[in-house]
Amino acid sequence: MVELCQTYWGSTATSIPPLVEQEVTQEMPLSRLKSLTVGPFRGFARQEVFDLNSRLVLIYGPNGTGKSSFCEALEYTLLGNVAEADSKRFRDQNEYLRNAFVNELVAPSLVACDAQGNDIAIVPNESAFRFCFVEKNRIDSFSRIAAQAPAKQTELIATLFGLEAFTEFVRNFTSEIGSQYIDLQGQQALRLAQKQQGLQGAHQQIQASVTELQRIAADELALTSSYRQGISFDQMIVELNGDDQTLGRIAQLDAELQQPAPLKSNLSSAMFEAMGNDAYQFVIKLRESQQKLAGASQEVSFKQLYEAVVQVQQSSPDACPACKTPLQHVQVNPYLNAGQELTKLQQLDELQQQVAQLEQSALQAIFKVGQSLNTCLQFFSLNNPLKPFGLDNIQPGLQWWDSLFVPLPDTFTAWQHLISQIQQLETNDKQAEEVIQNRANKQAELKRLCDIAQQITVLATQKQTALANQINAQKLIDSFQNENSQLIASVEAEKTIVAKNQEIVAAYKIFVQKLSNYSERLPAQLVADLGELVVQLYNSFNRNDAQSELLANVKLPLAPNQRLRVAFQNQPEQLYDALHILSEGHVRCLGLAILLAKNLKEQAPVLIFDDPVNAIDEDHRESIRRTLFEDDYFADKQILLTCHGEEFFKDIQNLLSAEDVRNAKLFSFLPRLGEQHISVDFNCAPRNYILAATNHIRRNEVREALSKARKAMEALTKGKIWSYVSKYGDGNLSIKLRASSASIELRNLTEQLRSKINRPEFSDPNKNLIYEPINSLLGINGDCREWRYLNKGTHEETDRAEFDRYIVQMIIGYLEQLDAAIG
């Protein structure tokens, strides 16, 4: 391989051309099958065209009516052959496919459509489409894979995984190409490396210097970004420190901060207005009180007299203090009279106290005004008309206060000048506050810029040192380069060969490693992926079984003589032989799960299910129907299903919503009755009860419509709504029966389901979509004959009154709403 690679390395294309057989392999981008034209072919004596353009195609017909011929036509168009012909030992497949009665064979044609809806012709491709088909024989074959002969096992395993040839191919590669087979270093390079050992210190110094310079450059960039975005490191230095033409930002800020901060008066118009109002109010109140007190001046004299009488009572308690008359001979007791009169003059005392308090408050308020006036004089000292009113010259009082409102020679009062100057000082304070705030900002900015300048100095020193070390180391290397120039040239010429050899070795190692990893992971990956899906599908088929019967793991056989093993959920670590422990019905479910898992794993565009009734026992049919049509596994896949069981055909349609059945393609293969051609009913009547009831009511067959409506209601309430109630709330119902053999009355069941849905704790936020049609159905009078016949069925009776077509039509309408909501 080394010789081949070195010879053809430069001329071999890096892309691998596709193999011839791969060029004809068709990747089919089909979305669904659209139409099948068949006949003469097998049981079809003449041509028939089947419209398959639906996600769901359901075909019903008793055994022997031609369903297998239909499926074989699909098999022939998709796979290019029919497996049944080989199993029946027909050497010429055309003999098997030819219609025996007309002795003709026309190859069936199949048209499909892609994801965009464009028609595409199908080219048979067994590898792409073989897992589209699921039928009885294949279920038996795959479910019993471990019971086959070794040769057959190998064939089936290869069909599933195709690992044997690939694994053998990978094993023949060694893990890597050693240096004993290819030169990976170069002889001249080895000689040069030995000589370069002495320069190791110089190279390390250069590398260290480069690293240091990179670090310094990063620090310079970070420092510049912290200073201002969009500027270079050198521009930042000039802005900070200045140059011959301009003064740096640091010097500018330092000079500005040397200027003294402006003074503030801390006066405001609002504050002074409040202060003036206080002084004014106190002065007004004081003068009003003084006037009241002056008006009561006679009472003041009497008050002083009475107080004097009370004061001399201790010195002359038994006689009048004025005339010395004994108190028992006086007409009025002077002491008692003085006390009573003083009590009457109590308000005069309060007025005197109020005057004193008001006078003190007024003087304090006036003093505050005087302080503000003095502050104005401090800031406006030159030619200030307020100077005569300053507190340095006058003690502020009422007279001083009154003088503030006397016009001055300039026609303005001192009070007006005072207000004007305070307004000016307030404006000046605001300007001073801005200056002070700017000064603080400038101090912070100066500190920040000084820190940056200091970091610039540190980086400049570090950069100078790193450059010097780099220059000295490079001088040593340059001297070595001159002395060994010839050897260096030989090494350069040798690099191309060594580089190519290293590419070869690296590419080979990656190639082999990828092959080995893929080969090692592929079996486990395929089995794990398929096994997990098989377990999910099998458990879905057996959803009503106990946990001990549900699977936890499946081990599919990967080589001859291996057994198909399973583990159950109650013992997930214990593996059993599936054919030894499972019943025949469960083995068939496991085989079906394998085939359906393969269909999903291979992303087959279609699932063609040929007569599952024959392959699956009755216990599992409902769960399989739910898996196919109710679960999400096959929600985006076209399904073609044939069956010979009418009940199975009916149950599928009633498991689906009426809308899904309306959009499905339904065919019925009829008994031939002597005709040598497959008879097909292309307008098969739907078995979905709601659709059937709708068709009957359109034809005014009211009784038949009501009969189908009862069955539809039974299917909805028992099959769907009860499960819905159990999912979102309490599904335990309490239903009374008239007798042990009586069936559940539909109205009783429906009323209980409605009650459960209407509970506040019912967790479905969209429950009204279900509740409203149920409530409407129950809103119809339960005693009307239509509801009575819904309850017990439309049995044959004579002389019965006619059913109300309008009520029956309402019932069907509500059932359609309910079906659409629960679907």
PDB file of N, CA, C and O in Angstrom, residues 196-209 469-470 472-478:
ATOM      1  N   GLN A 196      20.734  21.675  15.489  1.00  0.00           N
ATOM      2  CA  GLN A 196      19.935  22.765  16.026  1.00  0.00           C
ATOM      3  C   GLN A 196      19.687  22.655  17.530  1.00  0.00           C
ATOM      4  O   GLN A 196      19.039  23.534  18.113  1.00  0.00           O
ATOM      5  N   GLN A 197      20.191  21.586  18.135  1.00  0.00           N
ATOM      6  CA  GLN A 197      20.007  21.444  19.577  1.00  0.00           C
ATOM      7  C   GLN A 197      20.613  22.626  20.331  1.00  0.00           C
ATOM      8  O   GLN A 197      20.090  23.053  21.365  1.00  0.00           O
ATOM      9  N   GLY A 198      21.766  23.146  19.765  1.00  0.00           N
ATOM     10  CA  GLY A 198      22.422  24.272  20.434  1.00  0.00           C
ATOM     11  C   GLY A 198      21.628  25.560  20.350  1.00  0.00           C
ATOM     12  O   GLY A 198      21.897  26.512  21.094  1.00  0.00           O
ATOM     13  N   LEU A 199      20.707  25.641  19.411  1.00  0.00           N
ATOM     14  CA  LEU A 199      19.908  26.862  19.266  1.00  0.00           C
ATOM     15  C   LEU A 199      18.578  26.794  20.020  1.00  0.00           C
ATOM     16  O   LEU A 199      17.731  27.670  19.865  1.00  0.00           O
ATOM     17  N   GLN A 200      18.407  25.732  20.787  1.00  0.00           N
ATOM     18  CA  GLN A 200      17.122  25.548  21.452  1.00  0.00           C
ATOM     19  C   GLN A 200      16.811  26.717  22.379  1.00  0.00           C
ATOM     20  O   GLN A 200      15.671  27.210  22.441  1.00  0.00           O
ATOM     21  N   GLY A 201      17.867  27.182  23.100  1.00  0.00           N
ATOM     22  CA  GLY A 201      17.636  28.305  24.007  1.00  0.00           C
ATOM     23  C   GLY A 201      17.233  29.569  23.263  1.00  0.00           C
ATOM     24  O   GLY A 201      16.347  30.312  23.721  1.00  0.00           O
ATOM     25  N   ALA A 202      17.881  29.817  22.090  1.00  0.00           N
ATOM     26  CA  ALA A 202      17.559  31.014  21.313  1.00  0.00           C
ATOM     27  C   ALA A 202      16.131  30.949  20.787  1.00  0.00           C
ATOM     28  O   ALA A 202      15.375  31.946  20.816  1.00  0.00           O
ATOM     29  N   HIS A 203      15.743  29.775  20.281  1.00  0.00           N
ATOM     30  CA  HIS A 203      14.362  29.625  19.788  1.00  0.00           C
ATOM     31  C   HIS A 203      13.357  29.792  20.924  1.00  0.00           C
ATOM     32  O   HIS A 203      12.285  30.405  20.731  1.00  0.00           O
ATOM     33  N   GLN A 204      13.685  29.246  22.074  1.00  0.00           N
ATOM     34  CA  GLN A 204      12.781  29.403  23.214  1.00  0.00           C
ATOM     35  C   GLN A 204      12.655  30.869  23.609  1.00  0.00           C
ATOM     36  O   GLN A 204      11.569  31.335  23.968  1.00  0.00           O
ATOM     37  N   GLN A 205      13.821  31.591  23.528  1.00  0.00           N
ATOM     38  CA  GLN A 205      13.789  33.007  23.874  1.00  0.00           C
ATOM     39  C   GLN A 205      12.926  33.787  22.883  1.00  0.00           C
ATOM     40  O   GLN A 205      12.140  34.669  23.261  1.00  0.00           O
ATOM     41  N   ILE A 206      13.043  33.455  21.580  1.00  0.00           N
ATOM     42  CA  ILE A 206      12.231  34.140  20.568  1.00  0.00           C
ATOM     43  C   ILE A 206      10.751  33.840  20.791  1.00  0.00           C
ATOM     44  O   ILE A 206       9.895  34.731  20.730  1.00  0.00           O
ATOM     45  N   GLN A 207      10.475  32.570  21.059  1.00  0.00           N
ATOM     46  CA  GLN A 207       9.079  32.203  21.292  1.00  0.00           C
ATOM     47  C   GLN A 207       8.522  32.906  22.520  1.00  0.00           C
ATOM     48  O   GLN A 207       7.385  33.398  22.525  1.00  0.00           O
ATOM     49  N   ALA A 208       9.372  32.955  23.561  1.00  0.00           N
ATOM     50  CA  ALA A 208       8.928  33.643  24.777  1.00  0.00           C
ATOM     51  C   ALA A 208       8.714  35.127  24.513  1.00  0.00           C
ATOM     52  O   ALA A 208       7.738  35.730  25.005  1.00  0.00           O
ATOM     53  N   SER A 209       9.618  35.718  23.698  1.00  0.00           N
ATOM     54  CA  SER A 209       9.479  37.141  23.376  1.00  0.00           C
ATOM     55  C   SER A 209       8.238  37.389  22.537  1.00  0.00           C
ATOM     56  O   SER A 209       7.504  38.375  22.753  1.00  0.00           O
ATOM     57  N   ASN A 469      15.365  41.220  23.909  1.00  0.00           N
ATOM     58  CA  ASN A 469      15.668  39.785  24.006  1.00  0.00           C
ATOM     59  C   ASN A 469      15.454  39.094  22.662  1.00  0.00           C
ATOM     60  O   ASN A 469      16.230  38.196  22.278  1.00  0.00           O
ATOM     61  N   GLN A 470      14.429  39.501  21.919  1.00  0.00           N
ATOM     62  CA  GLN A 470      14.155  38.887  20.613  1.00  0.00           C
ATOM     63  C   GLN A 470      15.275  39.193  19.616  1.00  0.00           C
ATOM     64  O   GLN A 470      15.707  38.306  18.856  1.00  0.00           O
ATOM     65  N   ASN A 472      18.456  39.859  20.236  1.00  0.00           N
ATOM     66  CA  ASN A 472      19.673  39.132  20.585  1.00  0.00           C
ATOM     67  C   ASN A 472      19.581  37.662  20.189  1.00  0.00           C
ATOM     68  O   ASN A 472      20.552  37.082  19.672  1.00  0.00           O
ATOM     69  N   ALA A 473      18.391  37.033  20.429  1.00  0.00           N
ATOM     70  CA  ALA A 473      18.231  35.620  20.062  1.00  0.00           C
ATOM     71  C   ALA A 473      18.262  35.444  18.551  1.00  0.00           C
ATOM     72  O   ALA A 473      18.820  34.467  18.031  1.00  0.00           O
ATOM     73  N   GLN A 474      17.655  36.372  17.824  1.00  0.00           N
ATOM     74  CA  GLN A 474      17.629  36.257  16.363  1.00  0.00           C
ATOM     75  C   GLN A 474      19.027  36.380  15.767  1.00  0.00           C
ATOM     76  O   GLN A 474      19.333  35.764  14.733  1.00  0.00           O
ATOM     77  N   LYS A 475      19.877  37.149  16.386  1.00  0.00           N
ATOM     78  CA  LYS A 475      21.258  37.264  15.897  1.00  0.00           C
ATOM     79  C   LYS A 475      21.964  35.909  15.941  1.00  0.00           C
ATOM     80  O   LYS A 475      22.684  35.541  15.003  1.00  0.00           O
ATOM     81  N   LEU A 476      21.740  35.150  17.035  1.00  0.00           N
ATOM     82  CA  LEU A 476      22.339  33.825  17.142  1.00  0.00           C
ATOM     83  C   LEU A 476      21.817  32.895  16.043  1.00  0.00           C
ATOM     84  O   LEU A 476      22.577  32.130  15.416  1.00  0.00           O
ATOM     85  N   ILE A 477      20.518  32.951  15.787  1.00  0.00           N
ATOM     86  CA  ILE A 477      19.918  32.076  14.771  1.00  0.00           C
ATOM     87  C   ILE A 477      20.406  32.446  13.382  1.00  0.00           C
ATOM     88  O   ILE A 477      20.686  31.571  12.539  1.00  0.00           O
ATOM     89  N   ASP A 478      20.483  33.749  13.088  1.00  0.00           N
ATOM     90  CA  ASP A 478      20.956  34.184  11.767  1.00  0.00           C
ATOM     91  C   ASP A 478      22.375  33.702  11.511  1.00  0.00           C
ATOM     92  O   ASP A 478      22.727  33.292  10.373  1.00  0.00           O
TER      93      ASP A 478
END
